[in-house]
CSV table of C-alpha atoms in Angstrom, one decimal:
chain,number,residue,atom,x,y,z
A,1,UNK,CA,71.9,344.2,74.7
A,2,UNK,CA,69.2,341.6,74.9
A,3,UNK,CA,70.4,338.8,72.8
A,4,UNK,CA,67.3,336.7,72.7
A,5,UNK,CA,65.1,339.7,71.3
A,6,UNK,CA,67.5,340.5,68.6
A,7,UNK,CA,65.7,340.9,65.3
A,8,UNK,CA,66.0,337.7,63.4
A,9,UNK,CA,65.8,337.2,59.5
A,10,UNK,CA,64.4,333.9,58.7
A,11,UNK,CA,67.1,331.5,57.4
A,12,UNK,CA,66.2,329.5,54.3
A,13,UNK,CA,66.2,325.8,54.3
A,14,UNK,CA,69.6,325.8,52.2
A,15,UNK,CA,71.1,328.2,54.7
A,16,UNK,CA,70.0,326.2,57.8
A,17,UNK,CA,72.1,323.3,56.3
A,18,UNK,CA,75.1,325.5,55.7
A,19,UNK,CA,74.9,326.7,59.3
A,20,UNK,CA,74.6,323.1,60.8
A,21,UNK,CA,77.7,322.2,58.7
A,22,UNK,CA,79.6,325.1,59.9
A,23,UNK,CA,79.0,324.0,63.5
A,24,UNK,CA,79.7,320.4,62.5
A,25,UNK,CA,83.0,321.2,60.7
A,26,UNK,CA,84.4,324.2,62.2
A,27,UNK,CA,82.5,324.5,65.6
A,28,UNK,CA,81.5,328.0,64.2
A,29,UNK,CA,80.0,330.0,67.2
A,30,UNK,CA,78.6,332.5,64.9
A,31,UNK,CA,76.7,330.0,62.9
A,32,UNK,CA,75.6,328.4,66.0
A,33,UNK,CA,74.3,331.7,67.5
A,34,UNK,CA,72.3,332.1,64.2
A,35,UNK,CA,70.8,328.8,64.9
A,36,UNK,CA,70.2,329.5,68.5
A,37,UNK,CA,68.4,332.7,67.4
A,38,UNK,CA,66.1,331.1,65.1
A,39,UNK,CA,65.3,327.7,66.8
A,40,UNK,CA,65.5,328.4,70.6
A,41,UNK,CA,62.5,330.5,70.8
A,42,UNK,CA,60.5,328.1,68.6
A,43,UNK,CA,61.6,325.0,70.5
A,44,UNK,CA,60.5,326.5,73.7
A,45,UNK,CA,57.3,327.5,72.2
A,46,UNK,CA,56.8,323.8,71.2
A,47,UNK,CA,57.7,322.6,74.6
A,48,UNK,CA,55.3,324.9,76.3
A,49,UNK,CA,52.5,323.9,74.1
A,50,UNK,CA,53.4,320.3,74.6
A,51,UNK,CA,52.8,320.7,78.4
A,52,UNK,CA,56.3,321.5,80.0
A,53,UNK,CA,55.9,324.3,82.4
A,54,UNK,CA,58.1,327.5,81.9
A,55,UNK,CA,61.3,327.1,83.9
A,56,UNK,CA,61.5,323.4,82.7
A,57,UNK,CA,60.6,324.3,79.0
A,58,UNK,CA,63.5,326.8,79.2
A,59,UNK,CA,65.9,324.2,80.6
A,60,UNK,CA,65.0,321.5,78.0
A,61,UNK,CA,65.4,324.2,75.3
A,62,UNK,CA,69.0,324.7,76.5
A,63,UNK,CA,69.5,320.9,76.2
A,64,UNK,CA,68.0,320.8,72.6
A,65,UNK,CA,70.7,323.6,71.6
A,66,UNK,CA,73.5,321.7,73.3
A,67,UNK,CA,72.3,318.6,71.5
A,68,UNK,CA,72.3,320.4,68.3
A,69,UNK,CA,75.8,321.6,68.8
A,70,UNK,CA,77.3,318.1,69.6
A,71,UNK,CA,75.2,316.1,67.2
A,72,UNK,CA,75.7,318.5,64.2
A,73,UNK,CA,78.0,316.1,62.4
A,74,UNK,CA,75.2,313.4,62.7
A,75,UNK,CA,72.8,315.7,60.7
A,76,UNK,CA,72.1,313.8,57.4
A,77,UNK,CA,70.4,316.2,54.8
A,78,UNK,CA,69.4,313.2,52.9
A,79,UNK,CA,67.1,312.2,55.8
A,80,UNK,CA,65.4,315.5,56.7
A,81,UNK,CA,65.4,319.1,56.6
A,82,UNK,CA,67.1,321.0,59.5
A,83,UNK,CA,63.8,322.1,61.1
A,84,UNK,CA,62.5,318.4,61.0
A,85,UNK,CA,65.9,317.3,62.5
A,86,UNK,CA,65.7,319.8,65.3
A,87,UNK,CA,62.0,318.9,65.8
A,88,UNK,CA,63.1,315.1,66.5
A,89,UNK,CA,65.7,316.2,68.8
A,90,UNK,CA,63.2,318.5,70.8
A,91,UNK,CA,60.7,315.7,70.8
A,92,UNK,CA,63.4,313.2,72.2
A,93,UNK,CA,64.8,315.7,74.6
A,94,UNK,CA,61.2,316.3,76.0
A,95,UNK,CA,60.6,312.6,76.2
A,96,UNK,CA,64.0,311.8,78.0
A,97,UNK,CA,63.5,314.6,80.5
A,98,UNK,CA,59.9,313.4,81.4
A,99,UNK,CA,61.4,309.8,81.7
A,100,UNK,CA,64.3,310.9,83.8
A,101,UNK,CA,62.3,312.7,86.2
A,102,UNK,CA,60.4,309.4,86.8
A,103,UNK,CA,63.5,307.0,86.6
A,104,UNK,CA,66.2,305.4,88.9
A,105,UNK,CA,69.6,306.3,88.7
A,106,UNK,CA,71.4,304.0,86.3
A,107,UNK,CA,68.6,303.9,83.7
A,108,UNK,CA,69.9,304.0,80.2
A,109,UNK,CA,67.8,306.3,77.7
A,110,UNK,CA,67.8,305.6,74.1
A,111,UNK,CA,68.2,308.6,71.8
A,112,UNK,CA,66.8,307.5,68.5
A,113,UNK,CA,68.2,310.7,66.7
A,114,UNK,CA,71.7,309.3,66.2
A,115,UNK,CA,72.6,309.0,62.6
A,116,UNK,CA,75.5,308.0,60.7
A,117,UNK,CA,77.9,310.5,59.3
A,118,UNK,CA,77.9,310.9,55.5
A,119,UNK,CA,78.4,313.3,52.8
A,120,UNK,CA,75.4,313.6,50.6
A,121,UNK,CA,75.1,314.9,47.0
A,122,UNK,CA,73.1,317.9,46.1
A,123,UNK,CA,70.6,315.7,44.6
A,124,UNK,CA,70.0,313.9,47.7
A,125,UNK,CA,69.4,317.1,49.5
A,126,UNK,CA,67.1,318.4,46.6
A,127,UNK,CA,64.8,315.4,47.2
A,128,UNK,CA,64.4,316.0,50.9
A,129,UNK,CA,64.0,319.8,50.4
A,130,UNK,CA,61.1,319.0,47.8
A,131,UNK,CA,59.6,316.5,50.5
A,132,UNK,CA,59.7,319.1,53.2
A,133,UNK,CA,58.2,321.8,50.8
A,134,UNK,CA,55.4,319.3,49.8
A,135,UNK,CA,54.7,318.6,53.6
A,136,UNK,CA,54.3,322.4,54.1
A,137,UNK,CA,51.8,322.7,51.0
A,138,UNK,CA,49.9,319.7,52.4
A,139,UNK,CA,49.5,321.2,55.8
A,140,UNK,CA,48.5,324.7,54.4
A,141,UNK,CA,45.9,323.2,52.0
A,142,UNK,CA,44.2,321.3,55.0
A,143,UNK,CA,40.7,323.0,56.0
A,144,UNK,CA,41.2,325.0,59.1
A,145,UNK,CA,39.1,322.7,61.4
A,146,UNK,CA,41.2,319.6,60.0
A,147,UNK,CA,44.5,321.7,60.6
A,148,UNK,CA,43.2,322.4,64.2
A,149,UNK,CA,42.7,318.8,65.0
A,150,UNK,CA,46.1,317.8,63.6
A,151,UNK,CA,47.7,320.5,65.7
A,152,UNK,CA,46.1,319.6,68.8
A,153,UNK,CA,46.5,315.8,68.5
A,154,UNK,CA,50.0,316.3,67.3
A,155,UNK,CA,51.4,318.7,69.6
A,156,UNK,CA,49.4,318.5,72.9
A,157,UNK,CA,49.4,315.2,74.7
A,158,UNK,CA,45.6,315.5,74.8
A,159,UNK,CA,43.3,312.6,74.9
A,160,UNK,CA,40.3,313.0,72.2
A,161,UNK,CA,37.9,313.3,75.3
A,162,UNK,CA,39.8,316.6,76.3
A,163,UNK,CA,39.9,317.9,72.5
A,164,UNK,CA,36.2,317.3,72.3
A,165,UNK,CA,35.6,319.4,75.3
A,166,UNK,CA,38.1,322.2,74.2
A,167,UNK,CA,36.3,322.4,70.6
A,168,UNK,CA,32.8,321.7,72.2
A,169,UNK,CA,32.1,318.8,69.9
A,170,UNK,CA,31.2,315.2,70.7
A,171,UNK,CA,34.0,312.6,71.2
A,172,UNK,CA,32.8,310.4,68.4
A,173,UNK,CA,33.1,313.6,65.9
A,174,UNK,CA,36.7,314.3,67.3
A,175,UNK,CA,37.6,310.6,66.5
A,176,UNK,CA,36.3,310.7,62.9
A,177,UNK,CA,37.8,314.1,62.3
A,178,UNK,CA,41.4,312.9,63.3
A,179,UNK,CA,40.9,309.9,61.0
A,180,UNK,CA,39.7,312.1,58.4
A,181,UNK,CA,42.3,314.8,58.8
A,182,UNK,CA,45.2,312.4,58.8
A,183,UNK,CA,43.8,310.5,55.9
A,184,UNK,CA,43.7,313.7,53.9
A,185,UNK,CA,47.1,314.9,55.2
A,186,UNK,CA,48.5,311.3,54.2
A,187,UNK,CA,46.9,311.6,50.7
A,188,UNK,CA,48.4,315.0,50.2
A,189,UNK,CA,51.8,313.7,51.5
A,190,UNK,CA,51.8,310.9,49.1
A,191,UNK,CA,51.1,313.0,46.0
A,192,UNK,CA,54.0,315.3,46.7
B,1,UNK,CA,58.2,287.7,55.0
B,2,UNK,CA,56.0,290.4,53.6
B,3,UNK,CA,54.7,292.9,56.1
B,4,UNK,CA,50.7,293.4,55.7
B,5,UNK,CA,49.8,295.1,58.8
B,6,UNK,CA,51.1,298.4,59.7
B,7,UNK,CA,50.5,301.1,62.4
B,8,UNK,CA,47.6,303.6,61.7
B,9,UNK,CA,48.3,307.1,60.4
B,10,UNK,CA,47.2,308.4,63.8
B,11,UNK,CA,49.6,306.0,65.8
B,12,UNK,CA,52.5,307.2,63.6
B,13,UNK,CA,51.7,310.9,63.8
B,14,UNK,CA,51.6,310.5,67.4
B,15,UNK,CA,54.8,308.6,67.5
B,16,UNK,CA,56.4,311.4,65.5
B,17,UNK,CA,55.2,314.1,67.6
B,18,UNK,CA,56.4,312.2,70.8
B,19,UNK,CA,53.0,312.0,72.3
B,20,UNK,CA,52.2,308.1,72.1
B,21,UNK,CA,52.8,306.6,75.6
B,22,UNK,CA,55.8,304.6,76.2
B,23,UNK,CA,54.4,301.2,75.9
B,24,UNK,CA,52.8,301.6,72.5
B,25,UNK,CA,55.8,303.5,71.5
B,26,UNK,CA,57.9,300.7,72.1
B,27,UNK,CA,55.8,298.3,70.0
B,28,UNK,CA,55.9,300.8,67.3
B,29,UNK,CA,59.7,301.1,67.6
B,30,UNK,CA,60.1,297.3,67.2
B,31,UNK,CA,57.7,297.6,64.1
B,32,UNK,CA,59.8,300.4,62.6
B,33,UNK,CA,63.0,298.5,62.9
B,34,UNK,CA,61.7,295.9,60.3
B,35,UNK,CA,59.6,297.9,58.4
B,36,UNK,CA,61.0,300.5,55.7
B,37,UNK,CA,57.6,301.6,54.6
B,38,UNK,CA,56.7,302.8,58.0
B,39,UNK,CA,60.0,304.6,58.4
B,40,UNK,CA,59.3,306.6,55.4
B,41,UNK,CA,55.9,307.3,56.5
B,42,UNK,CA,57.3,308.3,59.9
B,43,UNK,CA,59.8,310.7,58.0
B,44,UNK,CA,56.8,312.5,56.5
B,45,UNK,CA,55.0,313.0,59.9
B,46,UNK,CA,58.3,314.2,61.2
B,47,UNK,CA,58.5,316.5,58.5
B,48,UNK,CA,55.1,317.9,59.5
B,49,UNK,CA,56.6,318.5,63.0
B,50,UNK,CA,59.5,320.5,61.4
B,51,UNK,CA,56.9,322.6,59.4
B,52,UNK,CA,55.1,323.3,62.7
B,53,UNK,CA,58.1,324.0,64.5
B,54,UNK,CA,59.0,326.7,61.8
B,55,UNK,CA,55.4,328.1,62.2
B,56,UNK,CA,55.7,328.4,66.0
B,57,UNK,CA,55.4,331.9,67.4
B,58,UNK,CA,58.8,332.4,69.1
B,59,UNK,CA,58.6,332.3,72.9
B,60,UNK,CA,60.4,334.9,74.9
B,61,UNK,CA,63.6,333.6,76.4
B,62,UNK,CA,65.8,334.6,79.3
B,63,UNK,CA,68.0,337.3,78.2
B,64,UNK,CA,71.1,335.4,79.2
B,65,UNK,CA,70.2,332.1,77.9
B,66,UNK,CA,72.6,332.0,74.9
B,67,UNK,CA,75.5,333.1,77.1
B,68,UNK,CA,74.7,330.4,79.6
B,69,UNK,CA,74.3,327.7,76.8
B,70,UNK,CA,77.8,328.7,75.4
B,71,UNK,CA,79.2,328.4,79.1
B,72,UNK,CA,77.8,324.8,79.3
B,73,UNK,CA,79.1,324.1,76.0
B,74,UNK,CA,82.6,324.9,77.1
B,75,UNK,CA,82.3,322.4,79.9
B,76,UNK,CA,80.2,319.6,78.5
B,77,UNK,CA,82.0,316.6,76.9
B,78,UNK,CA,81.2,316.1,73.2
B,79,UNK,CA,79.7,312.8,73.4
B,80,UNK,CA,79.1,311.1,77.0
B,81,UNK,CA,80.0,307.6,76.6
B,82,UNK,CA,76.9,305.1,76.8
B,83,UNK,CA,77.0,303.4,80.1
B,84,UNK,CA,77.5,299.6,79.8
B,85,UNK,CA,74.4,297.4,79.6
B,86,UNK,CA,73.0,296.7,83.0
B,87,UNK,CA,69.3,295.8,82.4
B,88,UNK,CA,68.0,292.6,83.9
B,89,UNK,CA,67.0,290.5,80.9
B,90,UNK,CA,65.7,287.0,81.4
B,91,UNK,CA,66.8,284.5,78.8
B,92,UNK,CA,63.6,283.9,76.9
B,93,UNK,CA,65.1,281.6,74.1
B,94,UNK,CA,64.9,284.1,71.2
B,95,UNK,CA,66.9,287.3,70.3
B,96,UNK,CA,65.1,290.5,71.5
B,97,UNK,CA,64.5,293.3,68.9
B,98,UNK,CA,67.2,296.1,69.2
B,99,UNK,CA,64.4,298.5,70.3
B,100,UNK,CA,64.2,296.4,73.4
B,101,UNK,CA,67.6,296.5,74.5
B,102,UNK,CA,67.1,298.8,77.4
B,103,UNK,CA,63.9,297.1,78.7
B,104,UNK,CA,63.9,294.9,81.7
B,105,UNK,CA,62.3,291.4,80.8
B,106,UNK,CA,61.1,289.2,83.3
B,107,UNK,CA,60.9,285.3,82.9
B,108,UNK,CA,58.2,283.4,81.1
B,109,UNK,CA,55.3,282.8,83.5
B,110,UNK,CA,52.4,280.6,83.2
B,111,UNK,CA,49.1,282.1,82.1
B,112,UNK,CA,47.2,279.2,81.1
B,113,UNK,CA,47.9,275.8,79.2
B,114,UNK,CA,50.3,276.4,76.3
B,115,UNK,CA,50.2,280.2,77.1
B,116,UNK,CA,53.1,282.1,78.8
B,117,UNK,CA,53.7,285.9,79.4
B,118,UNK,CA,56.7,287.9,80.5
B,119,UNK,CA,56.7,291.3,81.9
B,120,UNK,CA,58.6,294.1,80.1
B,121,UNK,CA,59.5,297.1,82.0
B,122,UNK,CA,60.6,300.4,80.2
B,123,UNK,CA,63.0,302.6,82.0
B,124,UNK,CA,61.3,305.8,83.5
B,125,UNK,CA,57.7,304.5,82.5
B,126,UNK,CA,56.9,302.2,85.3
B,127,UNK,CA,53.3,302.1,84.5
B,128,UNK,CA,53.4,301.2,81.0
B,129,UNK,CA,51.5,297.8,80.4
B,130,UNK,CA,53.6,295.8,78.2
B,131,UNK,CA,54.3,292.2,77.9
B,132,UNK,CA,55.8,289.4,75.9
B,133,UNK,CA,53.4,286.7,75.0
B,134,UNK,CA,53.9,283.1,73.9
B,135,UNK,CA,51.2,280.8,72.6
B,136,UNK,CA,51.7,277.1,71.7
B,137,UNK,CA,51.2,276.3,68.1
B,138,UNK,CA,47.5,275.8,67.2
B,139,UNK,CA,46.5,277.5,70.7
B,140,UNK,CA,42.8,279.1,70.7
B,141,UNK,CA,43.1,282.4,72.8
B,142,UNK,CA,39.7,283.3,74.6
B,143,UNK,CA,37.5,285.7,72.7
B,144,UNK,CA,38.1,289.3,74.1
B,145,UNK,CA,37.3,292.9,73.5
B,146,UNK,CA,39.0,296.0,74.7
B,147,UNK,CA,37.9,299.1,76.4
B,148,UNK,CA,40.9,301.1,74.7
B,149,UNK,CA,43.8,300.2,72.4
B,150,UNK,CA,45.9,297.3,72.2
B,151,UNK,CA,49.1,297.3,70.1
B,152,UNK,CA,50.7,294.0,69.2
B,153,UNK,CA,53.8,293.3,67.0
B,154,UNK,CA,54.3,289.6,65.9
B,155,UNK,CA,57.9,288.7,66.7
B,156,UNK,CA,57.8,284.8,65.5
B,157,UNK,CA,55.2,282.4,64.5
B,158,UNK,CA,51.7,283.7,63.4
B,159,UNK,CA,48.3,284.7,64.8
B,160,UNK,CA,45.0,284.6,63.0
B,161,UNK,CA,41.6,286.2,64.0
B,162,UNK,CA,38.4,287.2,62.3
B,163,UNK,CA,40.2,290.3,60.7
B,164,UNK,CA,43.1,288.5,59.0
B,165,UNK,CA,46.6,286.6,59.6
B,166,UNK,CA,49.5,288.2,61.4
B,167,UNK,CA,53.2,287.1,60.6
B,168,UNK,CA,56.3,288.4,62.1
B,169,UNK,CA,56.8,292.0,61.2
B,170,UNK,CA,52.9,292.7,61.3
B,171,UNK,CA,51.8,295.2,64.0
B,172,UNK,CA,47.9,295.0,64.9
B,173,UNK,CA,46.1,297.8,66.5
B,174,UNK,CA,42.8,296.7,68.3
B,175,UNK,CA,40.5,299.3,69.7
B,176,UNK,CA,37.1,299.1,71.2
B,177,UNK,CA,35.5,298.3,67.9
B,178,UNK,CA,37.3,294.9,67.8
B,179,UNK,CA,36.2,291.7,69.5
B,180,UNK,CA,38.5,289.1,68.5
B,181,UNK,CA,39.2,285.3,69.0
B,182,UNK,CA,42.9,285.0,68.0
B,183,UNK,CA,44.2,281.5,67.0
B,184,UNK,CA,48.0,280.7,66.9
B,185,UNK,CA,49.1,279.3,63.6
B,186,UNK,CA,49.9,275.5,63.6
B,187,UNK,CA,53.2,275.9,62.1
B,188,UNK,CA,55.0,277.2,65.3
B,189,UNK,CA,54.6,278.8,68.5
B,190,UNK,CA,53.9,282.5,68.4
B,191,UNK,CA,55.8,285.2,70.3
B,192,UNK,CA,54.4,288.8,70.4
B,193,UNK,CA,55.0,292.1,72.0
B,194,UNK,CA,51.7,293.7,73.4
B,195,UNK,CA,51.1,297.0,74.9
B,196,UNK,CA,47.8,298.3,76.2
B,197,UNK,CA,47.3,302.0,76.0
B,198,UNK,CA,46.4,304.0,79.2
B,199,UNK,CA,43.4,302.6,80.8
B,200,UNK,CA,42.9,300.1,78.4
B,201,UNK,CA,41.4,296.8,79.8
B,202,UNK,CA,40.5,293.5,78.1
B,203,UNK,CA,37.1,292.2,78.5
B,204,UNK,CA,35.9,288.6,78.4
B,205,UNK,CA,37.6,285.6,79.7
B,206,UNK,CA,41.2,286.6,78.7
B,207,UNK,CA,40.8,289.8,80.7
B,208,UNK,CA,39.8,287.9,83.7
B,209,UNK,CA,42.7,285.5,83.2
B,210,UNK,CA,45.2,288.2,82.8
B,211,UNK,CA,44.1,290.7,85.4
B,212,UNK,CA,45.1,288.7,88.6
B,213,UNK,CA,48.3,287.6,87.1
B,214,UNK,CA,49.5,290.4,84.9
B,215,UNK,CA,47.9,293.2,87.0
B,216,UNK,CA,46.1,294.9,84.2
């Protein structure tokens, strides 16, 4: 059977936390497999979009999943939701890989995703869930052109000049739209 | 001291996305170390990343990727020990921020009367234009503009220009709209960490002064 194409049901934020905890406490392989099925294809998609070519993107995806396995006990639901945490791991692994490809042996690389192990209350978790829900709402209420700008400048390592070419608008317009879109996003985030 | 100058939304969003280049990212990391407000702002932008990750169309994976990952998990050590510190760091007479512990730091070098610089190298990013700058109390820096963006975090002392006063913990972003003539506060020498983004160049006397010595 092709495991990667197995039909998935999308886990809720609360379920993702339980899966991470099962991996952290019991090294639960079934829980890990569910996390893998959900996250690996999305992480790879993110890596492809941010400019890694295919064999490399899949290799880094594997490293991200391995990092999730090893760092599961560092996940702190008072700090962020699981998807956000996985996003930061994918981001850091991508940066590390790009740097390692250019660096000398013996170079030390910092991983800012390390976090202390603590047991949070359900209230703490609710606060984070609410915040992440607010972010989701904020994103979906951005006008399409602003959402596009945020996505392009957020995910792709694209200079404004390139975004301008891609969208066929002047450079100054890109600059002011990025500023506008982020302002609006920030206002929405502050109001959650 | 109260922090009044923070990285822009755009800068924090790019930091959150991992698309800010190494030099500016180092300056922002130093700022984050001392600024709970920006750590919270960063958390929100990272949550934007999390939401976008959820919305990603799943990419096809090699059929055996899960199996191969499990095999690697069986071999890999749970937490590879961090190698002992081996960076070459010159003693500059002050404690470096934690975010700089993996950087190579050169000795203070002369840049002008009362004005010193030290080259900062980031592992894996040899082209990053980063430096520490130290100006004597009361020093007037030459007026200059920028062809791109300059990021500067104050580590000690203070700096003022036409736009305001910068104290330890403050981060200043100056882009091509900014022409300024910074002056070091009279109370103490000022040390700051500065990074130029990409092809950014400094115009004016400061640029002509820096280029042959610093190389950018």
